[in-house]
Coordinates of C-alpha atoms in Angstrom, one line a residue:
X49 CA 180.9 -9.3 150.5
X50 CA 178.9 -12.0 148.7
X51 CA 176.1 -13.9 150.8
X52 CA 173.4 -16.9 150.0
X53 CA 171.0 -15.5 151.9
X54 CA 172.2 -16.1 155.7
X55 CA 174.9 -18.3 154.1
X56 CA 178.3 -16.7 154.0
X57 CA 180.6 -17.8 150.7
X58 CA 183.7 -17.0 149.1
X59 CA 184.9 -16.4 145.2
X60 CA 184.9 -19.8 143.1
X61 CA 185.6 -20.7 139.4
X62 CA 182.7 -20.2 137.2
X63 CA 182.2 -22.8 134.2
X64 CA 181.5 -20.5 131.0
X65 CA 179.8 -23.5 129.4
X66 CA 175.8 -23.8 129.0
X67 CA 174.2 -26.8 130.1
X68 CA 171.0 -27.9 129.0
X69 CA 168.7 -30.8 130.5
X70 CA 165.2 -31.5 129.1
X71 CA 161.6 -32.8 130.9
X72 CA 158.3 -33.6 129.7
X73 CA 155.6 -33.2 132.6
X74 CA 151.8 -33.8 133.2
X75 CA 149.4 -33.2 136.0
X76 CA 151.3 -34.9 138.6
X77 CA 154.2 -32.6 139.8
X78 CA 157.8 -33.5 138.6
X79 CA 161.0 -32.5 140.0
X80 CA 163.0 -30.6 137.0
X81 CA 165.7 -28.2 138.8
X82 CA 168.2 -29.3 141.3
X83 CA 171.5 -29.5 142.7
X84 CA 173.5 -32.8 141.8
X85 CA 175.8 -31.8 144.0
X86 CA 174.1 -31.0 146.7
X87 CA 174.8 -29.4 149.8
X88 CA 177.6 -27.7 147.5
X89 CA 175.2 -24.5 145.6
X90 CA 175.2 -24.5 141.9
X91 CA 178.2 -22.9 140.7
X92 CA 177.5 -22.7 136.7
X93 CA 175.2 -21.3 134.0
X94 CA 172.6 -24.1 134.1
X95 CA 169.3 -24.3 131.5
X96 CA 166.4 -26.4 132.1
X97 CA 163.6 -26.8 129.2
X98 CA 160.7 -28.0 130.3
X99 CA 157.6 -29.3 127.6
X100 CA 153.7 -30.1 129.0
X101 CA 152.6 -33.1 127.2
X102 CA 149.3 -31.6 126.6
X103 CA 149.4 -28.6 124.0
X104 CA 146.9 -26.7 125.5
X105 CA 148.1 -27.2 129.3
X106 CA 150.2 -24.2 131.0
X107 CA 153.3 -24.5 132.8
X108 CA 153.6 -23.9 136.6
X109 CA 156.7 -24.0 138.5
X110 CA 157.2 -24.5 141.9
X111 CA 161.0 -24.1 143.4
X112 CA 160.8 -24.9 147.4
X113 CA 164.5 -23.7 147.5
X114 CA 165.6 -21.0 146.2
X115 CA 168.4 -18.8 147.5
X116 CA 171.0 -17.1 145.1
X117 CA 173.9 -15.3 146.0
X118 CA 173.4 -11.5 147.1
X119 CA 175.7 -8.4 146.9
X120 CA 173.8 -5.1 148.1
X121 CA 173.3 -2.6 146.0
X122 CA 172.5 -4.9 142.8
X123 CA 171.3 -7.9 143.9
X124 CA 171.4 -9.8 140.8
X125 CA 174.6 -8.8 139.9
X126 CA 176.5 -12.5 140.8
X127 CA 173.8 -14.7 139.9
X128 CA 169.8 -14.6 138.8
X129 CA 167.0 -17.2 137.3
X130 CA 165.3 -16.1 134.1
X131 CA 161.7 -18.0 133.6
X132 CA 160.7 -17.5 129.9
X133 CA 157.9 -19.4 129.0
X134 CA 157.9 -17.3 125.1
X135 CA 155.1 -15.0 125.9
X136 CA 157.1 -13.5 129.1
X137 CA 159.8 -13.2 131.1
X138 CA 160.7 -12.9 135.0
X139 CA 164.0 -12.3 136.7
X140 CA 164.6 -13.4 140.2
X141 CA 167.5 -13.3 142.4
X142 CA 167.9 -13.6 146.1
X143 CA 166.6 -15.5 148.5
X144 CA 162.3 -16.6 147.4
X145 CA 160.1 -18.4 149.6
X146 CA 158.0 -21.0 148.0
X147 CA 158.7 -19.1 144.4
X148 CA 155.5 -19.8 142.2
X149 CA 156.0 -18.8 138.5
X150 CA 152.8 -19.5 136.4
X151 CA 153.6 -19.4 132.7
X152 CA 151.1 -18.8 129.8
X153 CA 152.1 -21.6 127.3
X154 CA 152.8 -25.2 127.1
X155 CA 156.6 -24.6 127.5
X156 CA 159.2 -23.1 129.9
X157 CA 162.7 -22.5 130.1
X158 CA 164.7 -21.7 133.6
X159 CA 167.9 -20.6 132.4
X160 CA 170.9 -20.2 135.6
X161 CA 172.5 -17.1 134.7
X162 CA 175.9 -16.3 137.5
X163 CA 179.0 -14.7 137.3
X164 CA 182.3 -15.3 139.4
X165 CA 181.7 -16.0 142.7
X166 CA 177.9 -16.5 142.0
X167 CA 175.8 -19.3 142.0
X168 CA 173.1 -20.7 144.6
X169 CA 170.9 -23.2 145.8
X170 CA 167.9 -24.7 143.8
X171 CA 164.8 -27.4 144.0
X172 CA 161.9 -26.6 141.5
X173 CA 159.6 -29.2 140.6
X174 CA 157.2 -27.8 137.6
X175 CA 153.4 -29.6 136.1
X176 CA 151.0 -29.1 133.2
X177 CA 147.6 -26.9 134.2
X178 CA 144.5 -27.8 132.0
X179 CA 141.2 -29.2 132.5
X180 CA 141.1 -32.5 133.8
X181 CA 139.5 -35.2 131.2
X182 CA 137.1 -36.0 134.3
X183 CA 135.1 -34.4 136.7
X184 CA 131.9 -35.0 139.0
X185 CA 128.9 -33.5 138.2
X186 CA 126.3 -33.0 141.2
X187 CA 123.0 -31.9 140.8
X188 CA 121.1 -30.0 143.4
X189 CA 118.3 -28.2 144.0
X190 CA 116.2 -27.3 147.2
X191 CA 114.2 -29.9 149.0
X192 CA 116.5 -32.6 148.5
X193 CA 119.1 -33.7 150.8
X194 CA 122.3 -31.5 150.9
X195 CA 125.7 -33.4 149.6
X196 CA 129.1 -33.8 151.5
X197 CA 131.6 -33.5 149.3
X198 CA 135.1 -34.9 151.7
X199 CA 138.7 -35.1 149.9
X200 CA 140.9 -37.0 149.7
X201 CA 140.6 -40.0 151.5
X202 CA 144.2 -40.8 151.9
X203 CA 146.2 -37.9 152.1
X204 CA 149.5 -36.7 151.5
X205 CA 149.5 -37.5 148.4
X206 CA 149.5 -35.5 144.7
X207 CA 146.1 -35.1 143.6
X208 CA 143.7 -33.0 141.7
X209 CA 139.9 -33.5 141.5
X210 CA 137.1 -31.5 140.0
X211 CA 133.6 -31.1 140.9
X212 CA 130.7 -29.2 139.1
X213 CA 127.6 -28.6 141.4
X214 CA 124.1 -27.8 139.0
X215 CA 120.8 -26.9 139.8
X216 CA 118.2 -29.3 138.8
X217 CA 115.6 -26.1 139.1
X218 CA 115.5 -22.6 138.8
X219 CA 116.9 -22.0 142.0
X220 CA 120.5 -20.4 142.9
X221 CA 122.9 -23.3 144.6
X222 CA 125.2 -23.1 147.6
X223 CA 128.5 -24.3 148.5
X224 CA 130.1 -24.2 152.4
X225 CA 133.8 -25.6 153.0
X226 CA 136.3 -26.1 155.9
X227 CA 139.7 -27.0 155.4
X228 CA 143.0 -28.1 156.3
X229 CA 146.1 -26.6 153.7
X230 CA 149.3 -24.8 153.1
X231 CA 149.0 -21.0 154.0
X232 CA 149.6 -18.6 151.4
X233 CA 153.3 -18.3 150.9
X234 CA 155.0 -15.6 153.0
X235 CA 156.8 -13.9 149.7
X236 CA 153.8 -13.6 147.8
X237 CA 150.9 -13.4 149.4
X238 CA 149.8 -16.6 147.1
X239 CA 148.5 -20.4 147.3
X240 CA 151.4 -22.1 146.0
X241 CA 151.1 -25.9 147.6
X242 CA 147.6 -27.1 148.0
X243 CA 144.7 -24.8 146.0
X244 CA 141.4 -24.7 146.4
X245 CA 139.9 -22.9 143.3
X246 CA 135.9 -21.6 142.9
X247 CA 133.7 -20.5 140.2
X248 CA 130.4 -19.5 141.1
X249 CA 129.5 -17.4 138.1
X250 CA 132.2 -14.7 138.8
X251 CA 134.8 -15.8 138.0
X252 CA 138.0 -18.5 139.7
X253 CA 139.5 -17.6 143.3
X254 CA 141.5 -19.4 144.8
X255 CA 141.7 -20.2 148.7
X256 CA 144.2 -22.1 150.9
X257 CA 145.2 -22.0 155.2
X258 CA 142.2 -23.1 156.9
X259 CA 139.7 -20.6 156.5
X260 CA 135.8 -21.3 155.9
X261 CA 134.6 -20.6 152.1
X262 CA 131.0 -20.1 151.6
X263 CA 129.8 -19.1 148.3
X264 CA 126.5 -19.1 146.5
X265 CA 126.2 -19.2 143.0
X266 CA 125.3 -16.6 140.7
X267 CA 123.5 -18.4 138.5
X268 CA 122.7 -22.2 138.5
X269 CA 126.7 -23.1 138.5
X270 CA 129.3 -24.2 141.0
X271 CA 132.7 -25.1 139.4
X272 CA 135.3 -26.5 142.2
X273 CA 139.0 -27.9 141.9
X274 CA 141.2 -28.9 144.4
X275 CA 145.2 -29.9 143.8
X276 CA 147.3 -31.0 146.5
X277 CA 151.1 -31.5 147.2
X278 CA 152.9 -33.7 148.1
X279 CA 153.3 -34.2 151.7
X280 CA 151.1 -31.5 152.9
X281 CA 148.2 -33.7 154.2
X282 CA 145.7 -31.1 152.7
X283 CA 142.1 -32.0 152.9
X284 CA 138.6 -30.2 152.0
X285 CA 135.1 -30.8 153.8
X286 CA 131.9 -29.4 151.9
X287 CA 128.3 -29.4 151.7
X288 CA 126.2 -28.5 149.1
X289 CA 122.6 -27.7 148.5
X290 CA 120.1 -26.1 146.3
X291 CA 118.5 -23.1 148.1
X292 CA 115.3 -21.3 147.3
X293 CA 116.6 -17.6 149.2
X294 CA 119.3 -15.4 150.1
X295 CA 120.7 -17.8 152.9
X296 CA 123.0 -20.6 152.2
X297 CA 121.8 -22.9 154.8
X298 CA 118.1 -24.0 153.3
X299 CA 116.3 -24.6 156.6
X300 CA 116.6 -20.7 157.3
X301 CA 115.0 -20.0 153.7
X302 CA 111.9 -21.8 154.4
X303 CA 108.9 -20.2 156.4
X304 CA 107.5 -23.4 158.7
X305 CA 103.9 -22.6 160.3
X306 CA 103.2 -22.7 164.2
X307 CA 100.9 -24.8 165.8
X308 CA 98.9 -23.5 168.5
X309 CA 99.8 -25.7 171.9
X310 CA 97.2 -24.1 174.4
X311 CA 95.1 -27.0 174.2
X312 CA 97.6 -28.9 175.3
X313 CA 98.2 -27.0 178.8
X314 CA 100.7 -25.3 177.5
X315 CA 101.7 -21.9 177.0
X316 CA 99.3 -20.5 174.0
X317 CA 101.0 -20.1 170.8
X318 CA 100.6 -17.7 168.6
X319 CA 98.4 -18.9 166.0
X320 CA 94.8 -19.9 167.2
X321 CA 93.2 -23.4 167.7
X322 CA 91.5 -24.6 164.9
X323 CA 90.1 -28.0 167.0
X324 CA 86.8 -26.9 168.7
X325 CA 86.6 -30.5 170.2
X326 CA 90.1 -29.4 171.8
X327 CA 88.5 -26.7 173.1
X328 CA 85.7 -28.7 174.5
X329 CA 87.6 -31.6 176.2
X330 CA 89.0 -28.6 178.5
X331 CA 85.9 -27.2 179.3
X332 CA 84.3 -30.3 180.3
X333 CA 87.1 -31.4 182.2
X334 CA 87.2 -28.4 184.2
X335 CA 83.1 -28.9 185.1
X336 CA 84.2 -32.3 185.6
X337 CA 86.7 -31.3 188.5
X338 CA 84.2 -28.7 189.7
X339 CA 81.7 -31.4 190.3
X340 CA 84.2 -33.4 192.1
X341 CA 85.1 -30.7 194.7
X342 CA 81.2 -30.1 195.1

């Protein structure tokens, strides 16, 4: 018996003949696979080419629907998705969650493979990933006043920003983040929505959910980039700061000297007083107050 995941079908016709639609996408995302004829599934061979419009840019694909018709043993049997961006190729079938397929050139081809009674439901939107022409460079170094570093300021929307933190000195730099984003997709185990992406000297990771990220660099460098999704209301809050030790938080790497407060009244602190007038006052004012008992 054939399912679509949880959804129970019968047998249907299967069209023999290939179709073949083209895009052309950049750094915003762009819907490229879908049903026309949705809520019926896709019921024929169906190929979708997909070109970045930067040479050098790799093509990600990201299919928030994505259920194909099963038959236990051989799951792929009635219908499977072949991603071939011409250096590789994956096969899925089944049911994915959030499906994330990162190719490794500037083109990729989804080709709809199903056989009688096969066929599914699909919505993939795909983008070009390469270095943005623009990013903001911060300099830092210890001393100075830390940065905040808050994005987006209207959210929801599909962005991408990139920051580069420096030191101005020879001191290492730090970076601290909360944030507000997608989990990590249940099928996975990957950011596939809204990524947060750091280089501090040891190469990219990526982080999403809402976890707290605190990194410091290995050398003098701090790369950070950020894309969102549409819809998710993903958001980033950061400071940054030059630091002259092993802590990130500068205030705990520097060594402040104590006062001493005895000759104030107070309790005597740990470093002596260095007033001998301070010292004096006291002593005269307790004669003083001897004097005025006598």
């Amino acid at each position: 018996m054939l399912h679509w995941g949880i959804i129970l079908v019968g047998c249907a016709i299967v069209q023999s003949s290939l179709q073949a639609t083209y895009y052309t996408v950049g750094d915003k995302w762009a819907n490229v696979v879908q049903n026309p004829k949705h809520p019926q599934p896709l019921m024929q061979n169906s190929r979708w080419i997909i070109n970045a419009t930067n040479p050098h840019a790799r093509i990600r694909v990201l299919c928030t629907d994505f259920r194909l018709a099963v038959s236990p043993p051989n799951s792929c049997k009635y219908a499977k998705v072949i991603f071939d961006d011409g250096v590789r190729k994956e096969v899925k079938c089944e049911a994915q969650w959030d499906l994330l397929v990162q190719g490794r050139s500037s083109s990729m081809s989804i080709e709809l493979q199903v056989t009688p009674g096969g066929g599914g439901f699909l919505n993939c939107s795909a983008k070009q990933i390469a270095p943005p022409a623009e990013q903001e460079v911060i300099d830092l170094q210890p001393g100075e006043p830390v940065v905040r570093v808050a994005f987006p300021e209207v959210r929801g929307l599909d962005q991408l920003k990139v920051w580069k933190f420096r030191s101005a000195s020879e001191d290492k730099i730090s970076l601290q983040c909360t944030m507000g984003m997608e989990d990590r997709a249940r099928s996975c185990d990957k950011c596939v929505k809204d990524i947060l992406t750091i280089d501090a000297g040891e190469g990219p990771k990526q982080y999403c959910g809402s976890d707290k990220v605190v990194v410091i660099s290995k050398e003098k460098e701090i790369k950070m980039r950020f894309e969102t999704f549409p819809g998710t209301q993903a958001h980033i809050d950061c400071i940054a700061q030059g630091i002259s030790g092993s802590d990130p938080n500068e205030y705990n790497n520097v060594k402040y000297s104590e006062e001493d407060s005895s000759e104030f009244g107070a309790v005597r602190g740990t470093k002596p007083t260095t007033c001998l007038c301070g010292i004096s006052n006291k002593v005269m004012r307790m004669f003083e107050k001897i004097a005025e008992i006598s």
